[in-house]
Amino acid sequence: MKKGIALIAMMIAAVLMLSGCNLIGYDEALDGAQVVAKVNDTEITKAEWLAYRDYLASYYQQYYQQYFGVSMTLTDDDLAAYGESALEQMIESTVIGDKIKELGLDPLGEEDAAEVEEYADSMVDFYKLLIRYQNYPDIETVEEEQERLAAATPDEAEPAEAVATVTDAELDAMLSSDMESMGYTREYFVQSQTASVQQELLREQVVADVEVSDEEVKAEFDKRVSEQKESFDETPTLYAQYMNNGTQCYYVPAGYRGVKNLLIGISSEKSSELSTLRSTLSTAQSAQSDAQSQLDEMNAQDVSEFDEEALSARNEQIAALEEQLSSAAATISDTEAKIEEVTAAAFAEIEETANEALARAQAGEDFDALIEELGTDTGMESEPNKSRGYLVCEGLSLYEQSFQDAAMALGAVGDISGLVKSSYGYHILQYATDVAAGEVELTDELKTSIHDEMLSEAQDAAYDAAVTQWVSEADVKTFPKVME
C-alpha cells in the first residue's frame, strides 16, 4: 500500500514538473479580481486600485512636467505612496457613495437628472468639436458640401462636381470612436456629473447649519489689521505693492501721499522707435558680453602643449571673437547716439505743450481738468488714482527715480512741481492728498467679503470633519498583502 502511494506521489511530481508553468503561471484577470479593501458591503479590487494608482502617478507626472518642466521618474517608493493615496481616496469615495444612498440622494431628482443629461450632451458636443478640429481639420461632409455649394454666388469659383465622400453620420461615428478610445463616452459624462451633483447635494446638507457671526467677522478683521500693521510698519513700501497688485489692505502705514500726474507723453511713433533702438542696444550688449567672456576664457588657456594646428585654430577663433567685439562695440556706439538723437527730438516735439501746461497749472487752473484735456497717462483715468493720485512714500521703487524724487520733494498738499523728465515724457505733479494712516473702515462690502471667505472655510472644515467621521465609523478592511 505504501509503495502504491509512493508511486502515485512520484507520478504527480512528474506531472507538476512537466506542466508546472501552466499550473502556477500568472493569471492577470484572476490577480486583478483579488480584493484589496472592503468598505461596508463594497469590494475594491486590485485591478481597480492599480488603475487609480497609475492614474494618480500619471497625472502628477504630467502636472510637474507642464508647470515646472520637471520630468519625474517614478521609484518604487513613489508608487507605494501613490498606492496608499489611491486606496485612501477610493475608501473615502465609497463611504461618501454609501452616505449619498443613505440620505436618499441616489437616484437624483428629475430636475437635477435633466440638468445632468444636458451637461453630458454639451460635453459630447464639445469633445466631438475638439476632436474634429484636431484629427479631421480638412474633412467636409457630403451634407456640408451641398449646403456650401447651394449658398455659393454665381461668380464664386466652385468645383465642377461634389468631392466629399463622408456623410454627417459617418463623421459622427468616427468622432464617437475617437472619443471612446480616449475613455470618454456620454455615459461617462453622465456618471461623472451625477456623482458631482450628488456630492454637492450631500455637502449642502452637511453644512446647512454652519454660520459665521458678526462678532467672528470683526475678530477676523482685527486679526488681519494687526498682522498687516506689523508688516507694513516694518516695511511701509509693501502697502503700495499690495494696493497695486489688487491685494486687500486692512491697514495703512504712515507717510503715504497721493500724487496726481499730468503727463505730456512723447509721441507713439517716437516711443516705438526708441523701443526698437533699446532692443537693438540690448542685443548688441549681450553679444559683446558673450564674446568677451569667450575671449577671456581662451586667453586664460594653457597653450604650451598645443600643436601648430591647434594654435592656428585657436588664433582664428580669437580673431573672430575680436571681430565680434569690434562689431558689437560699433553697434552699441551708433545705437546709443541714435537713442540720444531720437530722445532729444521726442522731447523737442512736446516741450512747448509741456511748458504751456505747466504755466496753466501754476496759474491755478483746475488740475483734474488739465489732466483730462492734456494728459496721456491712462493710469490717471480710473479710480482710485483719478481722485487720490498715485501712492508715494519714502523709499518706494515702483516709479522712475525722477518721478519718485519730485513727488516726495513737494512740500504741502496742493503744491505743483516743475517739469519732471522721465522716459515717458514730461510730468507735472500735484501733491493731491495725505493718505490717512491706520486701519481701513470695515464697510458692509468688506464685511461681506470677509464673512463669505470665513463661511466657505468653515463649511469646508465641517464637511471634511463629517467625511472623516463617516470613514472612521465605516466597516473598512484592507488587505495589504494583496497590494504587494
Coordinates of C-alpha atoms in Angstrom, one line a residue:
M1 CA 0.0 0.0 0.0
K2 CA 2.8 2.4 0.8
K3 CA 4.6 1.5 -2.4
G4 CA 1.4 2.4 -4.3
I5 CA 1.1 5.8 -2.5
A6 CA 4.8 6.5 -3.3
L7 CA 4.3 5.7 -6.9
I8 CA 1.3 8.0 -7.2
A9 CA 3.3 10.7 -5.5
M10 CA 6.1 10.3 -7.9
M11 CA 3.7 10.5 -10.9
I12 CA 2.1 13.7 -9.5
A13 CA 5.5 15.2 -9.0
A14 CA 6.4 14.4 -12.6
V15 CA 3.2 15.9 -13.9
L16 CA 3.9 19.0 -11.9
M17 CA 7.4 19.3 -13.3
L18 CA 6.2 18.9 -16.9
S19 CA 3.3 21.3 -16.7
G20 CA 4.2 23.5 -13.7
C21 CA 4.5 26.6 -15.8
N22 CA 0.8 26.4 -16.7
L23 CA -0.3 25.4 -13.2
I24 CA 1.5 28.2 -11.3
G25 CA 1.5 30.8 -14.1
Y26 CA 0.3 34.3 -13.6
D27 CA -3.3 35.0 -14.4
E28 CA -3.8 38.7 -14.8
A29 CA -7.6 38.6 -14.6
L30 CA -7.5 36.4 -11.5
D31 CA -4.9 38.6 -9.8
G32 CA -6.9 41.7 -10.6
A33 CA -10.0 40.3 -9.1
Q34 CA -8.4 40.0 -5.7
V35 CA -9.9 42.3 -3.1
V36 CA -7.6 45.0 -1.6
A37 CA -10.2 46.5 0.6
K38 CA -13.8 46.0 1.7
V39 CA -15.8 49.0 2.7
N40 CA -19.1 48.1 4.3
D41 CA -20.6 45.9 1.5
T42 CA -18.4 47.2 -1.3
E43 CA -15.3 45.4 -2.5
I44 CA -12.4 47.3 -4.1
T45 CA -10.5 45.0 -6.4
K46 CA -6.8 45.0 -7.1
A47 CA -7.4 45.9 -10.8
E48 CA -9.5 49.0 -9.8
W49 CA -6.9 50.1 -7.2
L50 CA -4.0 49.7 -9.6
A51 CA -5.8 51.6 -12.4
Y52 CA -6.4 54.5 -10.0
R53 CA -2.9 54.4 -8.6
D54 CA -1.4 54.6 -12.1
Y55 CA -3.8 57.4 -13.0
L56 CA -2.6 59.4 -10.0
A57 CA 1.0 58.8 -10.8
S58 CA 0.5 59.8 -14.5
Y59 CA -1.5 62.9 -13.5
Y60 CA 1.3 64.2 -11.2
Q61 CA 4.0 63.4 -13.7
Q62 CA 2.2 65.5 -16.3
Y63 CA 1.5 68.2 -13.8
Y64 CA 5.1 68.7 -12.9
Q65 CA 6.2 68.5 -16.5
Q66 CA 3.7 71.1 -17.6
Y67 CA 4.0 73.6 -14.8
F68 CA 7.6 73.1 -13.6
G69 CA 9.3 71.5 -16.6
V70 CA 10.3 68.6 -14.3
S71 CA 10.4 65.0 -15.6
M72 CA 9.6 62.6 -12.8
T73 CA 11.0 59.1 -12.9
L74 CA 8.8 57.0 -10.5
T75 CA 10.6 55.0 -7.9
D76 CA 9.2 52.0 -6.0
D77 CA 8.7 54.4 -3.0
D78 CA 6.8 56.8 -5.3
L79 CA 4.5 54.0 -6.5
A80 CA 3.9 52.8 -2.9
A81 CA 3.0 56.4 -1.9
Y82 CA 0.6 56.8 -4.8
G83 CA -0.8 53.4 -4.0
E84 CA -1.6 54.4 -0.4
S85 CA -3.1 57.7 -1.5
A86 CA -5.2 55.9 -4.2
L87 CA -6.6 53.4 -1.6
E88 CA -7.4 56.2 0.9
Q89 CA -9.3 58.1 -1.8
M90 CA -11.2 55.1 -3.0
I91 CA -12.2 54.2 0.5
E92 CA -13.4 57.7 1.1
S93 CA -15.3 57.8 -2.2
T94 CA -17.0 54.5 -1.4
V95 CA -18.1 55.8 2.1
I96 CA -19.4 59.0 0.5
G97 CA -21.3 56.9 -2.0
D98 CA -22.9 54.9 0.8
K99 CA -23.9 58.1 2.6
I100 CA -25.5 59.5 -0.6
K101 CA -27.7 56.4 -0.8
E102 CA -28.4 56.5 2.9
L103 CA -29.7 60.1 2.6
G104 CA -31.9 59.4 -0.4
L105 CA -29.8 61.4 -2.9
D106 CA -29.5 58.4 -5.3
P107 CA -31.1 58.5 -7.8
L108 CA -31.2 62.2 -8.5
G109 CA -34.5 64.1 -8.7
E110 CA -36.0 64.8 -12.1
E111 CA -34.7 68.4 -12.3
D112 CA -31.2 67.5 -11.3
A113 CA -31.2 64.4 -13.6
A114 CA -32.3 66.5 -16.5
E115 CA -29.5 69.0 -16.0
V116 CA -27.0 66.2 -15.9
E117 CA -28.3 64.9 -19.2
E118 CA -28.0 68.4 -20.7
Y119 CA -24.4 68.6 -19.3
A120 CA -23.5 65.2 -20.8
D121 CA -24.8 66.3 -24.2
S122 CA -22.9 69.5 -24.1
M123 CA -19.7 67.7 -23.2
V124 CA -20.1 65.2 -26.0
D125 CA -20.7 68.1 -28.5
F126 CA -17.6 69.9 -27.1
Y127 CA -15.3 66.9 -27.4
K128 CA -16.5 66.0 -30.9
L129 CA -15.9 69.6 -32.0
L130 CA -12.4 69.4 -30.4
I131 CA -11.5 66.1 -31.9
R132 CA -12.8 67.1 -35.3
Y133 CA -10.6 70.2 -35.2
Q134 CA -7.5 68.2 -34.1
N135 CA -8.0 65.0 -36.1
Y136 CA -10.0 65.9 -39.1
P137 CA -9.4 69.6 -39.9
D138 CA -9.8 69.2 -43.6
I139 CA -12.8 66.9 -43.8
E140 CA -16.1 68.3 -45.2
T141 CA -19.1 66.1 -45.1
V142 CA -21.4 65.5 -48.1
E143 CA -24.2 67.5 -46.4
E144 CA -21.9 70.4 -45.6
E145 CA -20.6 70.4 -49.1
Q146 CA -24.1 70.5 -50.6
E147 CA -25.0 73.4 -48.3
R148 CA -21.9 75.3 -49.2
L149 CA -22.5 74.8 -52.9
A150 CA -26.1 75.8 -52.6
A151 CA -25.1 79.1 -50.9
A152 CA -22.4 80.0 -53.4
T153 CA -22.9 83.0 -55.5
P154 CA -22.6 82.6 -59.3
D155 CA -19.3 84.5 -59.6
E156 CA -17.6 82.3 -57.0
A157 CA -15.4 79.6 -58.4
E158 CA -16.6 76.1 -57.3
P159 CA -15.6 72.6 -58.3
A160 CA -17.5 71.1 -61.2
E161 CA -18.7 68.2 -59.1
A162 CA -19.0 67.2 -55.5
V163 CA -15.9 65.6 -54.0
A164 CA -16.9 64.9 -50.3
T165 CA -17.2 61.2 -49.5
V166 CA -18.1 61.2 -45.8
T167 CA -21.7 61.8 -44.6
D168 CA -22.6 63.6 -41.3
A169 CA -23.5 60.3 -39.8
E170 CA -20.2 58.6 -40.8
L171 CA -18.1 61.5 -39.5
D172 CA -20.1 61.4 -36.2
A173 CA -19.3 57.7 -35.9
M174 CA -15.6 58.5 -36.4
L175 CA -15.7 61.2 -33.7
S176 CA -17.5 58.9 -31.3
S177 CA -15.0 56.2 -31.9
D178 CA -12.1 58.6 -31.2
M179 CA -13.8 59.8 -28.0
E180 CA -14.3 56.2 -26.8
S181 CA -10.6 55.5 -27.4
M182 CA -9.8 58.4 -25.1
G183 CA -12.2 56.9 -22.4
Y184 CA -14.9 59.5 -23.0
T185 CA -18.5 58.4 -23.7
R186 CA -21.8 60.0 -23.0
E187 CA -22.4 57.6 -20.2
Y188 CA -19.0 58.5 -18.6
F189 CA -20.1 62.2 -18.5
V190 CA -23.5 61.2 -17.1
Q191 CA -21.9 59.2 -14.3
S192 CA -19.2 61.7 -13.6
Q193 CA -21.6 64.7 -13.4
T194 CA -24.2 62.7 -11.4
A195 CA -21.6 61.8 -8.8
S196 CA -20.5 65.5 -8.7
V197 CA -24.1 66.8 -8.2
Q198 CA -24.8 64.1 -5.6
Q199 CA -21.7 65.0 -3.6
E200 CA -22.6 68.7 -3.8
L201 CA -26.1 68.0 -2.5
L202 CA -24.6 65.9 0.3
R203 CA -22.3 68.8 1.2
E204 CA -25.2 71.2 1.2
Q205 CA -27.0 69.0 3.8
V206 CA -23.9 68.7 6.0
V207 CA -23.1 72.4 6.0
A208 CA -26.6 73.7 6.1
D209 CA -26.3 74.8 9.8
V210 CA -22.8 76.3 9.6
E211 CA -22.8 80.0 10.3
V212 CA -20.4 82.8 10.9
S213 CA -21.4 85.6 13.3
D214 CA -20.7 89.3 13.0
E215 CA -18.5 89.0 16.1
E216 CA -16.4 86.4 14.3
V217 CA -16.1 88.6 11.3
K218 CA -15.0 91.5 13.4
A219 CA -12.4 89.4 15.2
E220 CA -11.0 88.2 11.9
F221 CA -10.9 91.8 10.6
D222 CA -9.0 92.9 13.7
K223 CA -6.6 90.0 13.3
R224 CA -5.9 90.9 9.7
V225 CA -5.4 94.6 10.7
S226 CA -2.9 93.5 13.4
E227 CA -0.9 91.3 11.0
Q228 CA -0.7 94.0 8.3
K229 CA 0.2 96.7 10.8
E230 CA 3.2 94.7 12.0
S231 CA 4.3 94.0 8.4
F232 CA 3.6 97.5 6.9
D233 CA 5.0 99.4 9.9
E234 CA 8.3 97.5 9.4
T235 CA 8.3 97.8 5.6
P236 CA 5.9 100.7 4.5
T237 CA 6.6 100.2 0.8
L238 CA 4.7 96.8 1.0
Y239 CA 1.4 98.8 1.2
A240 CA 1.8 100.3 -2.3
Q241 CA 2.8 97.0 -3.7
Y242 CA -0.2 95.3 -2.2
M243 CA -2.5 98.0 -3.5
N244 CA -1.0 97.9 -7.0
N245 CA -1.4 94.1 -7.1
G246 CA -5.0 94.3 -6.1
T247 CA -4.4 92.7 -2.6
Q248 CA -6.9 93.7 0.0
C249 CA -5.4 96.0 2.6
Y250 CA -6.7 96.4 6.1
Y251 CA -4.2 98.9 7.4
V252 CA -2.4 102.0 6.0
P253 CA 1.1 102.8 7.3
A254 CA 2.1 106.4 8.0
G255 CA 3.9 108.5 5.4
Y256 CA 1.9 108.0 2.3
R257 CA 0.7 110.7 0.0
G258 CA -1.4 110.8 -3.2
V259 CA 0.3 112.5 -6.2
K260 CA -1.6 113.3 -9.4
N261 CA 0.3 113.1 -12.6
L262 CA -0.2 115.4 -15.6
L263 CA 1.9 113.6 -18.3
I264 CA 2.7 115.2 -21.6
G265 CA 3.9 112.0 -23.2
I266 CA 6.3 111.6 -26.1
S267 CA 4.6 110.5 -29.3
S268 CA 3.7 106.9 -30.0
E269 CA 5.9 107.0 -33.1
K270 CA 9.0 108.2 -31.2
S271 CA 8.2 105.8 -28.3
S272 CA 8.1 102.9 -30.8
E273 CA 11.3 104.0 -32.4
L274 CA 13.1 104.2 -29.1
S275 CA 11.8 100.8 -28.0
T276 CA 13.3 99.3 -31.2
L277 CA 16.6 101.0 -30.6
R278 CA 16.7 99.9 -27.0
S279 CA 16.1 96.3 -28.1
T280 CA 18.9 96.6 -30.7
L281 CA 21.2 98.1 -28.0
S282 CA 20.4 95.3 -25.5
T283 CA 21.1 92.6 -28.2
A284 CA 24.4 94.2 -29.0
Q285 CA 25.4 94.5 -25.4
S286 CA 24.6 90.8 -24.8
A287 CA 26.6 89.8 -27.9
Q288 CA 29.5 91.9 -26.6
S289 CA 29.4 90.3 -23.2
D290 CA 29.2 86.8 -24.6
A291 CA 32.2 87.4 -26.9
Q292 CA 34.2 89.0 -24.2
S293 CA 33.6 86.0 -21.8
Q294 CA 34.7 83.5 -24.5
L295 CA 37.7 85.6 -25.3
D296 CA 38.7 85.8 -21.6
E297 CA 38.4 82.0 -21.3
M298 CA 40.6 81.5 -24.4
N299 CA 43.2 83.9 -23.3
A300 CA 43.4 82.1 -20.0
Q301 CA 44.1 78.8 -21.7
D302 CA 47.4 77.0 -21.3
V303 CA 48.7 76.6 -24.8
S304 CA 52.1 75.1 -24.0
E305 CA 51.0 71.7 -25.3
F306 CA 49.1 72.9 -28.4
D307 CA 50.4 71.7 -31.7
E308 CA 50.6 74.1 -34.7
E309 CA 47.2 73.1 -36.0
A310 CA 45.5 73.7 -32.6
L311 CA 47.3 77.0 -32.2
S312 CA 46.2 78.1 -35.6
A313 CA 42.5 77.2 -34.9
R314 CA 42.7 79.0 -31.6
N315 CA 44.1 82.1 -33.2
E316 CA 41.4 82.1 -35.8
Q317 CA 38.7 81.8 -33.1
I318 CA 40.3 84.6 -31.2
A319 CA 40.3 86.8 -34.3
A320 CA 36.7 86.0 -34.9
L321 CA 35.7 86.9 -31.3
E322 CA 37.7 90.2 -31.6
E323 CA 35.8 91.0 -34.7
Q324 CA 32.5 90.3 -33.0
L325 CA 33.6 92.6 -30.1
S326 CA 34.5 95.3 -32.6
S327 CA 31.2 95.0 -34.5
A328 CA 29.2 94.9 -31.2
A329 CA 31.0 98.0 -29.9
A330 CA 30.3 99.9 -33.2
T331 CA 26.6 98.9 -33.0
I332 CA 26.4 100.0 -29.4
S333 CA 28.1 103.3 -30.1
D334 CA 25.9 104.0 -33.1
T335 CA 22.7 102.9 -31.3
E336 CA 23.4 105.0 -28.2
A337 CA 24.0 108.0 -30.4
K338 CA 20.7 107.3 -32.3
I339 CA 18.8 106.9 -29.0
E340 CA 20.2 110.2 -27.8
E341 CA 19.1 111.9 -31.1
V342 CA 15.6 110.4 -31.2
T343 CA 15.1 111.2 -27.5
A344 CA 16.1 114.8 -28.0
A345 CA 13.7 115.1 -30.9
A346 CA 10.9 113.4 -29.0
F347 CA 11.2 115.9 -26.1
A348 CA 11.6 118.8 -28.5
E349 CA 8.2 117.9 -30.0
I350 CA 6.4 118.1 -26.7
E351 CA 8.4 120.8 -24.9
E352 CA 6.1 123.7 -25.9
T353 CA 2.9 121.9 -24.9
A354 CA 4.6 120.9 -21.6
N355 CA 5.6 124.4 -20.8
E356 CA 2.1 125.7 -21.6
A357 CA 0.5 123.1 -19.4
L358 CA 2.9 123.9 -16.6
A359 CA 2.1 127.6 -16.9
R360 CA -1.6 126.9 -16.7
A361 CA -1.2 124.6 -13.7
Q362 CA 0.9 127.2 -11.8
A363 CA -1.7 129.8 -12.7
G364 CA -4.2 127.9 -10.7
E365 CA -6.3 126.1 -13.4
D366 CA -8.1 123.0 -12.2
F367 CA -5.5 120.3 -12.2
D368 CA -8.0 117.5 -12.9
A369 CA -9.4 119.4 -15.9
L370 CA -5.8 119.8 -17.2
I371 CA -5.2 116.1 -16.9
E372 CA -8.4 115.3 -18.7
E373 CA -7.6 117.8 -21.5
L374 CA -3.8 117.3 -22.0
G375 CA -2.7 114.2 -20.0
T376 CA -1.7 111.0 -21.7
D377 CA -1.2 108.8 -18.6
T378 CA -4.1 106.2 -18.7
G379 CA -3.4 105.3 -15.1
M380 CA -5.0 108.6 -14.1
E381 CA -8.3 107.8 -15.8
S382 CA -9.6 105.3 -13.3
E383 CA -10.2 105.3 -9.5
P384 CA -8.7 105.5 -7.0
N385 CA -5.8 107.2 -8.9
K386 CA -8.2 109.6 -10.5
S387 CA -9.3 111.1 -7.2
R388 CA -6.4 110.3 -4.9
G389 CA -3.4 110.2 -7.3
Y390 CA -0.6 107.6 -7.2
L391 CA 0.5 106.3 -3.8
V392 CA 4.0 107.5 -3.0
C393 CA 6.2 107.2 0.1
E394 CA 9.9 107.4 1.0
G395 CA 12.0 104.6 -0.4
L396 CA 9.4 103.4 -2.9
S397 CA 10.9 101.9 -6.1
L398 CA 7.8 101.5 -8.2
Y399 CA 8.4 104.6 -10.2
E400 CA 11.3 106.1 -12.2
Q401 CA 13.7 107.8 -9.8
S402 CA 13.0 111.3 -11.3
F403 CA 9.2 110.8 -10.6
Q404 CA 9.8 109.5 -7.1
D405 CA 12.2 112.3 -6.1
A406 CA 9.9 115.0 -7.5
A407 CA 6.8 113.5 -5.8
M408 CA 8.5 113.4 -2.4
A409 CA 10.0 116.9 -2.8
L410 CA 6.5 118.5 -2.9
G411 CA 6.1 120.3 0.5
A412 CA 2.4 120.5 1.1
V413 CA -1.0 119.4 -0.3
G414 CA -1.8 121.4 -3.4
D415 CA 1.8 122.1 -4.4
I416 CA 2.7 121.8 -8.1
S417 CA 6.1 120.5 -9.4
G418 CA 8.1 121.9 -12.3
L419 CA 8.6 119.8 -15.4
V420 CA 9.8 116.3 -14.4
K421 CA 11.5 114.4 -17.2
S422 CA 11.3 110.6 -17.5
S423 CA 11.4 108.0 -20.3
Y424 CA 7.6 108.6 -20.7
G425 CA 7.8 112.4 -21.3
Y426 CA 7.3 115.4 -19.2
H427 CA 5.4 115.1 -15.9
I428 CA 3.8 117.8 -13.9
L429 CA 2.9 116.6 -10.4
Q430 CA 0.4 117.7 -7.8
Y431 CA 0.5 116.8 -4.2
A432 CA -3.1 115.8 -4.0
T433 CA -3.6 114.4 -0.5
D434 CA -2.1 112.9 2.6
V435 CA -3.3 109.2 2.9
A436 CA -4.7 108.7 6.4
A437 CA -2.8 106.1 8.4
G438 CA -4.5 103.4 10.5
E439 CA -7.0 100.6 9.9
V440 CA -9.3 100.9 7.0
E441 CA -13.1 101.3 7.5
L442 CA -14.9 98.0 7.9
T443 CA -17.5 98.7 5.3
D444 CA -20.5 96.5 4.6
E445 CA -18.8 95.4 1.4
L446 CA -15.6 94.4 3.2
K447 CA -17.6 92.8 6.0
T448 CA -19.5 90.7 3.4
S449 CA -16.2 89.7 1.7
I450 CA -14.7 88.5 5.0
H451 CA -17.9 86.8 6.0
D452 CA -18.1 84.8 2.7
E453 CA -14.4 83.8 3.0
M454 CA -14.9 82.6 6.6
L455 CA -18.1 80.8 5.8
S456 CA -16.6 78.9 2.9
E457 CA -13.6 77.9 5.1
A458 CA -16.0 76.8 7.9
Q459 CA -18.2 74.8 5.5
D460 CA -15.1 73.1 4.1
A461 CA -13.9 72.2 7.6
A462 CA -17.3 70.9 8.6
Y463 CA -17.7 68.7 5.5
D464 CA -14.1 67.4 5.8
A465 CA -14.8 66.5 9.5
A466 CA -18.0 64.8 8.6
V467 CA -16.3 62.7 5.9
T468 CA -13.5 61.8 8.4
Q469 CA -16.1 60.7 10.9
W470 CA -18.0 58.6 8.3
V471 CA -14.8 56.8 7.3
S472 CA -13.9 56.1 10.9
E473 CA -17.4 54.7 11.5
A474 CA -17.5 52.6 8.4
D475 CA -16.6 48.9 8.4
V476 CA -13.3 49.1 6.5
K477 CA -11.0 46.1 6.0
T478 CA -7.8 46.3 3.9
F479 CA -5.6 43.5 2.7
P480 CA -2.1 44.9 2.3
K481 CA -0.5 41.6 1.2
V482 CA -2.7 41.6 -1.9
M483 CA -1.3 45.0 -2.8
E484 CA 2.3 43.8 -2.8

